[in-house]
Structures are given as C-alpha cells and as structure tokens.
Short mmCIF file of N, CA and C in Angstrom, two decimals:
data_model
loop_
_atom_site.label_atom_id
_atom_site.label_comp_id
_atom_site.label_asym_id
_atom_site.label_seq_id
_atom_site.Cartn_x
_atom_site.Cartn_y
_atom_site.Cartn_z
N UNK A 1 -14.86 -32.64 11.64
CA UNK A 1 -15.70 -33.31 10.52
C UNK A 1 -15.79 -31.89 9.48
N UNK A 2 -15.41 -31.99 8.45
CA UNK A 2 -15.13 -31.03 7.47
C UNK A 2 -16.29 -30.88 6.51
N UNK A 3 -16.84 -29.57 6.19
CA UNK A 3 -17.78 -29.84 5.60
C UNK A 3 -19.19 -29.29 6.22
N UNK A 4 -19.04 -29.59 7.55
CA UNK A 4 -20.25 -28.70 8.40
C UNK A 4 -20.00 -27.56 8.77
N UNK A 5 -21.90 -27.35 8.49
CA UNK A 5 -21.72 -25.61 8.30
C UNK A 5 -22.78 -25.73 10.07
N UNK A 6 -22.38 -24.85 10.84
CA UNK A 6 -22.56 -24.11 12.11
C UNK A 6 -24.10 -23.68 11.82
N UNK A 7 -24.87 -24.10 12.49
CA UNK A 7 -26.19 -23.43 11.91
C UNK A 7 -26.89 -22.55 13.05
N UNK A 8 -27.03 -21.40 13.01
CA UNK A 8 -27.73 -20.70 14.34
C UNK A 8 -28.15 -19.28 13.71
N UNK A 9 -29.54 -19.66 14.90
CA UNK A 9 -30.63 -17.85 14.56
C UNK A 9 -29.47 -16.62 15.42
N UNK A 10 -29.86 -15.58 14.65
CA UNK A 10 -28.96 -14.54 15.27
C UNK A 10 -30.64 -13.38 15.24
N UNK A 11 -30.14 -12.18 16.12
CA UNK A 11 -30.93 -11.59 16.79
C UNK A 11 -32.21 -10.81 15.72
N UNK A 12 -33.31 -10.90 16.24
CA UNK A 12 -34.60 -10.84 15.05
C UNK A 12 -34.21 -9.10 15.01
N UNK A 13 -34.60 -8.16 13.84
CA UNK A 13 -34.62 -6.74 13.77
C UNK A 13 -34.83 -6.05 14.67
N UNK A 14 -36.28 -6.96 15.14
CA UNK A 14 -36.60 -5.49 16.03
C UNK A 14 -36.20 -6.32 17.39
N UNK A 15 -35.74 -6.93 17.65
CA UNK A 15 -34.93 -6.67 19.30
C UNK A 15 -32.93 -6.17 19.10
N UNK A 16 -32.54 -6.20 17.88
CA UNK A 16 -31.48 -5.71 16.84
C UNK A 16 -31.88 -4.16 17.55
N UNK A 17 -32.84 -3.34 16.67
CA UNK A 17 -33.01 -2.14 16.78
C UNK A 17 -33.16 -1.82 18.64
N UNK A 18 -34.26 -2.47 19.56
CA UNK A 18 -34.57 -2.14 20.63
C UNK A 18 -32.73 -1.97 21.67
N UNK A 19 -31.92 -3.24 21.35
CA UNK A 19 -30.88 -2.99 21.80
C UNK A 19 -29.33 -1.85 21.30
N UNK A 20 -30.05 -1.41 20.02
CA UNK A 20 -29.25 -0.49 19.63
C UNK A 20 -29.89 0.71 20.25
N UNK A 21 -30.52 1.00 20.12
CA UNK A 21 -31.43 2.15 20.74
C UNK A 21 -30.87 2.04 22.46
N UNK A 22 -31.01 0.64 22.72
CA UNK A 22 -30.54 0.91 24.39
C UNK A 22 -29.28 1.55 24.36
N UNK A 23 -28.27 1.03 23.76
CA UNK A 23 -26.79 0.99 24.03
C UNK A 23 -26.60 2.52 23.30
N UNK A 24 -27.54 3.38 22.42
CA UNK A 24 -27.25 5.17 22.70
C UNK A 24 -27.57 5.76 23.11
N UNK A 25 -28.68 5.49 23.87
CA UNK A 25 -29.03 5.87 25.41
C UNK A 25 -27.99 6.13 26.55
N UNK A 26 -27.88 4.72 26.87
CA UNK A 26 -27.06 4.20 27.80
C UNK A 26 -25.70 4.90 27.65
N UNK A 27 -25.21 5.37 26.40
CA UNK A 27 -23.58 5.89 25.75
C UNK A 27 -23.70 7.04 25.94
N UNK A 28 -25.14 8.08 25.49
CA UNK A 28 -25.73 9.45 25.30
C UNK A 28 -25.30 9.93 27.15
N UNK A 29 -25.78 9.20 28.33
CA UNK A 29 -25.38 9.41 29.49
C UNK A 29 -24.65 9.26 29.99
N UNK A 30 -23.28 8.05 29.67
CA UNK A 30 -21.96 8.28 29.85
C UNK A 30 -20.57 9.08 29.47
N UNK A 31 -21.40 9.61 28.64
CA UNK A 31 -20.45 10.55 27.68
C UNK A 31 -19.46 11.17 28.82
N UNK A 32 -18.53 11.54 28.42
CA UNK A 32 -17.37 11.79 28.97
C UNK A 32 -17.41 11.36 31.24
N UNK A 33 -18.48 9.97 31.25
CA UNK A 33 -17.59 9.09 32.96
C UNK A 33 -16.97 8.29 32.89
N UNK A 34 -16.39 8.00 31.60
CA UNK A 34 -15.49 6.79 31.21
C UNK A 34 -13.99 7.22 31.85
N UNK A 35 -13.30 6.55 32.34
CA UNK A 35 -12.10 7.04 33.47
C UNK A 35 -11.22 6.66 32.36
N UNK A 36 -10.52 7.87 32.52
CA UNK A 36 -9.60 8.68 31.41
C UNK A 36 -8.56 7.08 31.31
N UNK A 37 -8.17 7.24 30.03
CA UNK A 37 -6.96 5.73 29.45
C UNK A 37 -6.00 7.03 28.68
N UNK A 38 -4.75 5.88 29.07
CA UNK A 38 -3.54 6.70 28.28
C UNK A 38 -3.76 6.35 26.81
N UNK A 39 -4.47 4.99 26.53
CA UNK A 39 -4.33 4.91 25.03
C UNK A 39 -5.71 5.53 24.00
N UNK A 40 -6.16 6.45 25.10
CA UNK A 40 -7.65 7.05 24.65
C UNK A 40 -7.12 8.73 25.14
N UNK A 41 -5.92 9.90 24.64
CA UNK A 41 -5.97 10.94 25.11
C UNK A 41 -6.66 12.30 24.76
N UNK A 42 -7.46 12.11 23.98
CA UNK A 42 -8.72 12.64 23.60
C UNK A 42 -10.24 12.23 24.42
N UNK A 43 -10.53 11.68 25.08
CA UNK A 43 -11.26 10.53 26.00
C UNK A 43 -11.50 9.36 25.36
N UNK A 44 -12.76 8.64 26.33
CA UNK A 44 -12.83 7.46 25.52
C UNK A 44 -14.30 7.72 24.61
N UNK A 45 -14.57 6.49 24.28
CA UNK A 45 -15.80 6.55 23.46
C UNK A 45 -17.04 5.84 24.15
N UNK A 46 -17.91 5.99 24.86
CA UNK A 46 -18.24 5.26 25.24
C UNK A 46 -19.98 4.57 24.36
N UNK A 47 -20.03 4.82 23.25
CA UNK A 47 -20.83 4.46 21.82
C UNK A 47 -20.06 3.14 21.61
N UNK A 48 -18.77 3.27 22.13
CA UNK A 48 -17.67 1.95 21.11
C UNK A 48 -17.42 0.65 23.03
N UNK A 49 -17.34 2.09 23.53
CA UNK A 49 -17.54 0.59 24.86
C UNK A 49 -18.51 -0.02 24.94
N UNK A 50 -19.40 0.19 25.01
CA UNK A 50 -20.78 -0.39 25.62
C UNK A 50 -20.74 -2.06 24.39
N UNK A 51 -20.57 -1.75 23.32
CA UNK A 51 -20.85 -2.90 22.25
C UNK A 51 -19.57 -3.81 22.59
N UNK A 52 -18.27 -3.58 22.87
CA UNK A 52 -17.08 -4.27 23.15
C UNK A 52 -17.60 -4.60 24.32
N UNK A 53 -17.89 -4.36 25.37
CA UNK A 53 -18.15 -5.00 27.01
C UNK A 53 -18.73 -6.23 26.20
N UNK A 54 -20.31 -5.80 25.61
CA UNK A 54 -21.24 -7.02 25.14
C UNK A 54 -20.41 -8.29 24.37
N UNK A 55 -19.23 -8.01 23.12
CA UNK A 55 -18.46 -8.89 22.71
C UNK A 55 -17.62 -9.52 23.51
N UNK A 56 -17.03 -9.10 24.98
CA UNK A 56 -16.09 -9.83 25.01
C UNK A 56 -17.01 -10.17 26.23
N UNK A 57 -18.09 -9.86 26.73
CA UNK A 57 -18.68 -11.19 27.90
C UNK A 57 -19.48 -12.27 27.14
N UNK A 58 -19.81 -11.77 25.89
CA UNK A 58 -20.85 -13.44 25.15
C UNK A 58 -19.86 -13.92 24.59
N UNK A 59 -19.11 -13.22 24.24
CA UNK A 59 -17.75 -13.63 22.57
C UNK A 59 -18.34 -13.23 21.44
N UNK A 60 -19.36 -12.30 21.47
CA UNK A 60 -19.89 -12.16 19.67
C UNK A 60 -20.61 -10.66 19.92
N UNK A 61 -20.40 -10.27 19.00
CA UNK A 61 -21.44 -9.12 18.80
C UNK A 61 -22.98 -9.35 19.27
N UNK A 62 -23.55 -8.13 19.87
CA UNK A 62 -24.78 -8.43 19.64
C UNK A 62 -25.70 -8.89 19.24
N UNK A 63 -25.17 -8.46 17.31
CA UNK A 63 -25.72 -8.54 16.52
C UNK A 63 -25.97 -10.14 15.92
N UNK A 64 -25.11 -10.57 16.08
CA UNK A 64 -24.47 -12.08 16.19
C UNK A 64 -25.29 -13.27 17.14
N UNK A 65 -25.48 -12.24 17.78
CA UNK A 65 -26.63 -13.33 19.12
C UNK A 65 -27.84 -13.72 18.89
N UNK A 66 -28.49 -14.80 19.62
CA UNK A 66 -29.71 -15.44 19.08
C UNK A 66 -30.60 -14.55 20.07
N UNK A 67 -31.85 -14.58 19.62
CA UNK A 67 -32.44 -13.49 20.40
C UNK A 67 -32.31 -14.08 21.97
N UNK A 68 -31.85 -15.07 22.81
CA UNK A 68 -32.28 -15.84 23.89
C UNK A 68 -31.32 -14.81 24.60
N UNK A 69 -30.37 -14.28 24.33
CA UNK A 69 -29.27 -13.32 24.50
C UNK A 69 -29.85 -11.97 24.90
N UNK A 70 -30.81 -11.43 24.39
CA UNK A 70 -31.65 -10.16 24.23
C UNK A 70 -31.64 -9.70 26.16
N UNK A 71 -32.12 -10.53 27.00
CA UNK A 71 -31.63 -9.66 28.09
C UNK A 71 -30.51 -9.56 28.82
N UNK A 72 -29.42 -10.86 28.98
CA UNK A 72 -28.47 -10.88 29.12
C UNK A 72 -27.56 -9.47 28.41
N UNK A 73 -27.51 -9.08 27.43
CA UNK A 73 -27.70 -7.88 26.46
C UNK A 73 -27.96 -6.89 27.29
N UNK A 74 -29.07 -6.80 27.58
CA UNK A 74 -29.77 -5.63 28.14
C UNK A 74 -29.15 -5.63 29.76
N UNK A 75 -29.20 -6.59 30.34
CA UNK A 75 -28.13 -6.47 31.59
C UNK A 75 -26.70 -5.94 31.95
N UNK A 76 -26.31 -6.38 30.50
CA UNK A 76 -25.01 -5.72 30.00
C UNK A 76 -24.64 -4.45 29.86
N UNK A 77 -25.95 -3.87 29.26
CA UNK A 77 -25.99 -2.27 28.96
C UNK A 77 -25.95 -1.65 30.56
N UNK A 78 -26.98 -1.60 31.20
CA UNK A 78 -27.22 -1.40 31.83
C UNK A 78 -26.05 -1.38 33.39
N UNK A 79 -25.50 -2.50 33.17
CA UNK A 79 -24.14 -2.53 34.09
C UNK A 79 -22.72 -1.34 33.95
N UNK A 80 -23.00 -1.32 32.17
CA UNK A 80 -22.04 -0.18 31.87
C UNK A 80 -22.48 1.15 32.15
N UNK A 81 -23.54 1.42 32.33
CA UNK A 81 -24.24 2.37 32.58
C UNK A 81 -24.17 3.24 33.92
N UNK A 82 -24.61 1.83 35.04
CA UNK A 82 -24.51 2.53 36.16
C UNK A 82 -23.20 2.07 36.58
N UNK A 83 -22.30 1.47 36.42
CA UNK A 83 -20.75 1.42 36.70
C UNK A 83 -19.63 1.65 35.30
N UNK A 84 -19.58 2.69 35.44
CA UNK A 84 -18.78 3.05 34.17
C UNK A 84 -16.80 2.63 34.21
N UNK A 85 -16.68 2.35 33.70
CA UNK A 85 -15.05 1.36 33.77
C UNK A 85 -13.99 1.18 32.89
#
C-alpha cells in the first residue's frame, strides 16, 4: 500500500544515554582484546564493534529501537564484553 507511513517509537533520551554509557565503558575495557583481523591491520575498534553487533543482532541501531529493546541491548553489550569476538 503506497503512502502508508510506518509509525514506531524510538528509545527515550534517558535510555539512549544509559546505553551509550554502557557501550563506552565496555569498549574501554575491551580495547586490545578483540581478535586480530586482516581487515583491521592497526587493530579493531571496540567502540565501533559493539554498536555493529547490536545492529546486526537486532536489525537496527540502538538509537532507532523502541524502549522495549533496552534489556536486550544491555545483554548484547555485556555479551560482547565477556566474549570478545
């Protein structure tokens, strides 16, 4: 159906800020722990890795997700930190 606009909610600024803080903290602890990759000869960037995993797993940037995904995003961040891949 043409002309139909999909309406969806986005993450509240408060939850967005909490997630961003969690990403930054986890990434700072992961620096130097990600496995080497020939595509990243100077080393992999943990600050980019975590949002990429969130996007790959949930199909969207955490900023574009509804608040109902808050816990799922936090679990992904924790998993990335505990299991650098």
